[in-house]
């Protein structure tokens, strides 16, 4: 029989489900790519051992963050070994350093660090970073680079927003499809109240009646004879007699 399915078709439920799957994939992929990028950023930090000194080259003006890397660096509940450091230009001019106002840690690229200070430079160039202290439980370093805080916020925000958008789109689509299919079902002809038995004439006017052949739920009686028009569970079609 040539079926005429209710619109919209059930395929749209699969599309809505696909949006949910896409949301999960987006969350996983965006976090993976984002934190991989942050890992490369951390790997690119310039490091100076404690104690020790080394020249660092800062290619852009602006703000930089100093991170302590060593035993207990990424665990804010653990104190770090006492140390001191200073930053000067190659000409001997001291750069003003401020304590880090907040909390920021990382465990990326095989490094664990905790933000301890920030500084600003007006011009790019080479600087001398000097450190003093006696680290305990292994080697410790100071790492210098751009703050990872905004990058972490950006990665997490993008992942969450994209996931919520896809989930919401899938949910709205599923609801719209369900509502429109329900409306389409209500517009289909309902069975007549008068029963019809056998292939004889119906006892009422033209309308939809129980299929006397019992192959379908309903068959249309045009007032004089049974027609080829049938209906099963809301789907209309033709069944030549």
Short mmCIF file of C-alpha atoms in Angstrom, two decimals:
data_model
loop_
_atom_site.label_atom_id
_atom_site.label_comp_id
_atom_site.label_asym_id
_atom_site.label_seq_id
_atom_site.Cartn_x
_atom_site.Cartn_y
_atom_site.Cartn_z
CA UNK A 1 0.00 0.00 0.00
CA UNK A 2 1.14 3.59 -0.63
CA UNK A 3 1.53 5.07 2.87
CA UNK A 4 1.17 8.77 3.66
CA UNK A 5 3.07 9.22 6.96
CA UNK A 6 2.24 11.87 9.50
CA UNK A 7 4.29 15.05 9.10
CA UNK A 8 6.88 15.78 10.33
CA UNK A 9 8.26 12.26 9.99
CA UNK A 10 9.95 10.43 12.86
CA UNK A 11 13.33 11.05 11.22
CA UNK A 12 13.38 14.41 12.97
CA UNK A 13 13.57 12.62 16.32
CA UNK A 14 16.85 11.13 15.11
CA UNK A 15 18.03 14.61 14.16
CA UNK A 16 17.22 15.82 17.68
CA UNK A 17 19.09 12.85 19.13
CA UNK A 18 22.04 13.63 16.85
CA UNK A 19 22.17 17.12 18.35
CA UNK A 20 22.52 15.55 21.79
CA UNK A 21 25.34 13.31 20.58
CA UNK A 22 26.99 16.32 18.94
CA UNK A 23 26.80 18.17 22.28
CA UNK A 24 28.75 15.39 24.02
CA UNK A 25 31.31 15.26 21.21
CA UNK A 26 31.69 19.05 21.25
CA UNK A 27 32.29 19.05 25.00
CA UNK A 28 34.96 16.36 24.78
CA UNK A 29 36.66 17.76 21.67
CA UNK A 30 36.69 21.41 22.75
CA UNK A 31 38.14 20.52 26.16
CA UNK A 32 40.77 18.29 24.55
CA UNK A 33 41.84 20.89 21.97
CA UNK A 34 41.66 23.77 24.44
CA UNK A 35 43.74 22.15 27.14
CA UNK A 36 46.20 20.86 24.56
CA UNK A 37 46.73 24.48 23.49
CA UNK A 38 47.17 25.51 27.13
CA UNK A 39 49.64 22.68 27.59
CA UNK A 40 51.75 24.03 24.73
CA UNK A 41 51.59 27.48 26.32
CA UNK A 42 52.89 26.11 29.62
CA UNK A 43 55.62 24.14 27.87
CA UNK A 44 56.75 27.41 26.27
CA UNK A 45 57.30 29.18 29.61
CA UNK A 46 60.85 30.33 30.30
CA UNK A 47 62.23 28.71 33.45
CA UNK A 48 64.96 29.53 35.94
CA UNK A 49 66.02 27.05 38.66
CA UNK A 50 65.86 27.89 42.36
CA UNK A 51 68.48 28.93 43.31
CA UNK A 52 69.98 30.32 40.12
CA UNK A 53 69.76 33.01 37.51
CA UNK A 54 69.11 33.17 33.78
CA UNK A 55 68.20 35.60 31.07
CA UNK A 56 64.61 35.57 29.85
CA UNK A 57 63.45 37.14 26.62
CA UNK A 58 59.99 38.72 26.58
CA UNK A 59 58.84 39.46 23.05
CA UNK A 60 55.76 41.59 23.77
CA UNK A 61 54.91 44.41 26.16
CA UNK A 62 52.18 43.93 28.75
CA UNK A 63 51.50 41.76 31.76
CA UNK A 64 53.29 38.54 32.69
CA UNK A 65 52.86 36.01 35.49
CA UNK A 66 55.55 34.27 37.54
CA UNK A 67 54.78 30.67 38.54
CA UNK A 68 56.46 28.49 41.15
CA UNK A 69 57.03 24.95 39.91
CA UNK A 70 58.09 22.37 42.45
CA UNK A 71 56.92 20.12 45.26
CA UNK A 72 53.29 20.91 46.19
CA UNK A 73 53.01 23.65 43.56
CA UNK A 74 49.59 22.62 42.24
CA UNK A 75 48.15 21.84 45.70
CA UNK A 76 47.18 25.09 47.35
CA UNK A 77 46.80 23.32 50.70
CA UNK A 78 50.55 22.68 50.82
CA UNK A 79 53.03 25.48 51.57
CA UNK A 80 55.92 26.03 49.18
CA UNK A 81 59.55 26.30 50.21
CA UNK A 82 60.63 29.90 50.97
CA UNK A 83 62.37 31.66 48.09
CA UNK A 84 63.13 35.13 46.78
CA UNK A 85 63.58 36.48 43.30
CA UNK A 86 64.16 39.69 41.38
CA UNK A 87 63.83 40.78 37.77
CA UNK A 88 66.00 43.45 36.16
CA UNK A 89 66.62 44.71 32.67
CA UNK A 90 69.96 43.93 31.07
CA UNK A 91 70.86 47.51 31.95
CA UNK A 92 70.32 46.82 35.65
CA UNK A 93 66.95 48.57 36.08
CA UNK A 94 64.72 46.67 38.48
CA UNK A 95 61.24 45.67 37.30
CA UNK A 96 58.40 46.20 39.78
CA UNK A 97 56.90 42.89 40.87
CA UNK A 98 53.58 42.45 42.68
CA UNK A 99 52.22 39.45 44.57
CA UNK A 100 49.63 37.52 42.61
CA UNK A 101 46.17 38.67 43.68
CA UNK A 102 44.20 35.48 43.64
CA UNK A 103 44.66 31.79 43.10
CA UNK A 104 45.78 30.01 39.94
CA UNK A 105 47.42 26.63 39.51
CA UNK A 106 48.04 24.26 36.62
CA UNK A 107 49.12 20.72 35.93
CA UNK A 108 49.82 20.77 32.21
CA UNK A 109 52.58 19.70 29.86
CA UNK A 110 54.31 17.67 32.56
CA UNK A 111 54.58 20.75 34.80
CA UNK A 112 52.77 21.69 38.00
CA UNK A 113 52.73 25.35 38.90
CA UNK A 114 51.23 27.99 41.16
CA UNK A 115 50.99 31.70 40.36
CA UNK A 116 53.03 33.76 42.83
CA UNK A 117 53.59 37.17 41.22
CA UNK A 118 52.88 39.44 38.26
CA UNK A 119 54.72 42.26 36.53
CA UNK A 120 54.30 44.66 33.63
CA UNK A 121 56.82 45.71 30.99
CA UNK A 122 56.53 48.68 28.67
CA UNK A 123 58.99 47.46 26.07
CA UNK A 124 59.96 43.94 24.97
CA UNK A 125 63.53 42.83 25.54
CA UNK A 126 65.86 40.68 27.61
CA UNK A 127 65.67 40.53 31.39
CA UNK A 128 67.71 38.88 34.14
CA UNK A 129 65.74 36.71 36.56
CA UNK A 130 67.60 35.87 39.78
CA UNK A 131 66.29 33.41 42.37
CA UNK A 132 67.38 32.47 45.89
CA UNK A 133 66.16 29.68 48.14
CA UNK A 134 66.60 26.09 49.20
CA UNK A 135 63.81 23.99 47.69
CA UNK A 136 62.89 20.76 49.46
CA UNK A 137 61.96 17.45 47.87
CA UNK A 138 63.56 18.01 44.48
CA UNK A 139 64.31 20.75 42.00
CA UNK A 140 62.13 23.83 41.84
CA UNK A 141 61.85 26.47 39.13
CA UNK A 142 60.31 29.83 38.50
CA UNK A 143 58.40 29.93 35.20
CA UNK A 144 57.59 33.17 33.40
CA UNK A 145 54.85 33.60 30.79
CA UNK A 146 51.41 34.92 30.03
CA UNK A 147 48.69 34.08 32.54
CA UNK A 148 46.93 30.74 31.95
CA UNK A 149 43.86 31.88 33.89
CA UNK A 150 42.07 33.61 30.98
CA UNK A 151 42.89 30.67 28.71
CA UNK A 152 41.35 28.16 31.12
CA UNK A 153 38.24 30.32 31.49
CA UNK A 154 37.94 30.68 27.72
CA UNK A 155 38.29 26.93 27.10
CA UNK A 156 35.76 25.92 29.76
CA UNK A 157 33.27 28.65 28.80
CA UNK A 158 33.37 27.77 25.10
CA UNK A 159 32.91 24.08 25.85
CA UNK A 160 29.95 24.65 28.19
CA UNK A 161 28.19 27.22 26.00
CA UNK A 162 28.51 25.10 22.86
CA UNK A 163 27.25 22.02 24.70
CA UNK A 164 24.23 23.85 26.13
CA UNK A 165 23.33 25.34 22.75
CA UNK A 166 23.36 21.94 21.05
CA UNK A 167 21.41 20.27 23.87
CA UNK A 168 18.81 23.04 23.86
CA UNK A 169 18.47 22.88 20.07
CA UNK A 170 17.93 19.12 20.22
CA UNK A 171 15.36 19.43 23.01
CA UNK A 172 13.42 22.20 21.24
CA UNK A 173 13.40 20.23 17.98
CA UNK A 174 12.11 17.10 19.71
CA UNK A 175 9.32 19.06 21.43
CA UNK A 176 8.30 20.82 18.22
CA UNK A 177 8.19 17.53 16.30
CA UNK A 178 6.14 15.86 19.05
CA UNK A 179 3.64 18.74 19.17
CA UNK A 180 3.20 18.90 15.39
CA UNK A 181 2.84 15.12 15.05
CA UNK A 182 0.25 15.13 17.83
CA UNK A 183 -1.66 17.87 16.06
CA UNK A 184 -1.49 15.94 12.78
CA UNK A 185 -2.86 12.81 14.46
CA UNK A 186 -5.83 14.73 15.86
CA UNK A 187 -6.70 15.92 12.35
CA UNK A 188 -6.94 12.33 11.03
CA UNK A 189 -10.44 10.83 10.64
CA UNK A 190 -11.66 8.96 13.69
CA UNK A 191 -13.50 5.64 13.59
CA UNK A 192 -17.28 5.91 13.32
CA UNK A 193 -19.27 4.98 16.36
CA UNK A 194 -21.40 2.50 14.40
CA UNK A 195 -19.84 -0.93 13.98
CA UNK A 196 -19.45 -2.56 10.59
CA UNK A 197 -19.26 -6.31 10.23
CA UNK A 198 -18.37 -8.28 7.11
CA UNK A 199 -18.19 -6.80 3.63
CA UNK A 200 -21.80 -5.68 3.67
CA UNK A 201 -23.04 -2.14 3.64
CA UNK A 202 -22.31 0.20 6.51
CA UNK A 203 -25.22 1.19 8.70
CA UNK A 204 -24.44 4.90 8.48
CA UNK A 205 -23.43 7.64 6.09
CA UNK A 206 -20.05 7.92 4.42
CA UNK A 207 -17.12 7.82 6.83
CA UNK A 208 -14.31 5.79 8.32
CA UNK A 209 -15.27 2.42 9.79
CA UNK A 210 -13.47 -0.62 11.12
CA UNK A 211 -11.97 -2.50 8.17
CA UNK A 212 -14.26 -5.48 7.52
CA UNK A 213 -11.30 -7.41 6.10
CA UNK A 214 -9.46 -6.90 9.41
CA UNK A 215 -6.20 -6.12 7.58
CA UNK A 216 -6.25 -2.48 8.71
CA UNK A 217 -7.76 -0.48 11.50
CA UNK A 218 -10.06 1.61 9.30
CA UNK A 219 -11.47 1.61 5.77
CA UNK A 220 -13.45 4.40 4.15
CA UNK A 221 -17.13 3.81 3.23
CA UNK A 222 -18.28 6.39 0.67
CA UNK A 223 -21.95 5.85 1.40
CA UNK A 224 -22.42 3.20 -1.31
CA UNK A 225 -19.38 0.94 -1.23
CA UNK A 226 -16.11 0.24 0.49
CA UNK A 227 -13.17 2.15 -1.01
CA UNK A 228 -9.47 1.43 -1.29
CA UNK A 229 -8.64 4.10 1.30
CA UNK A 230 -7.40 2.63 4.56
CA UNK A 231 -5.76 3.89 7.75
CA UNK A 232 -3.45 2.21 10.27
CA UNK A 233 -2.33 3.94 13.46
CA UNK A 234 -2.84 7.34 11.93
CA UNK A 235 -1.07 6.55 8.62
CA UNK A 236 -3.31 6.61 5.57
CA UNK A 237 -2.78 4.59 2.42
CA UNK A 238 -4.47 2.63 -0.31
CA UNK A 239 -5.38 -1.04 -0.44
CA UNK A 240 -7.05 -1.88 -3.78
CA UNK A 241 -9.95 -4.24 -3.25
#
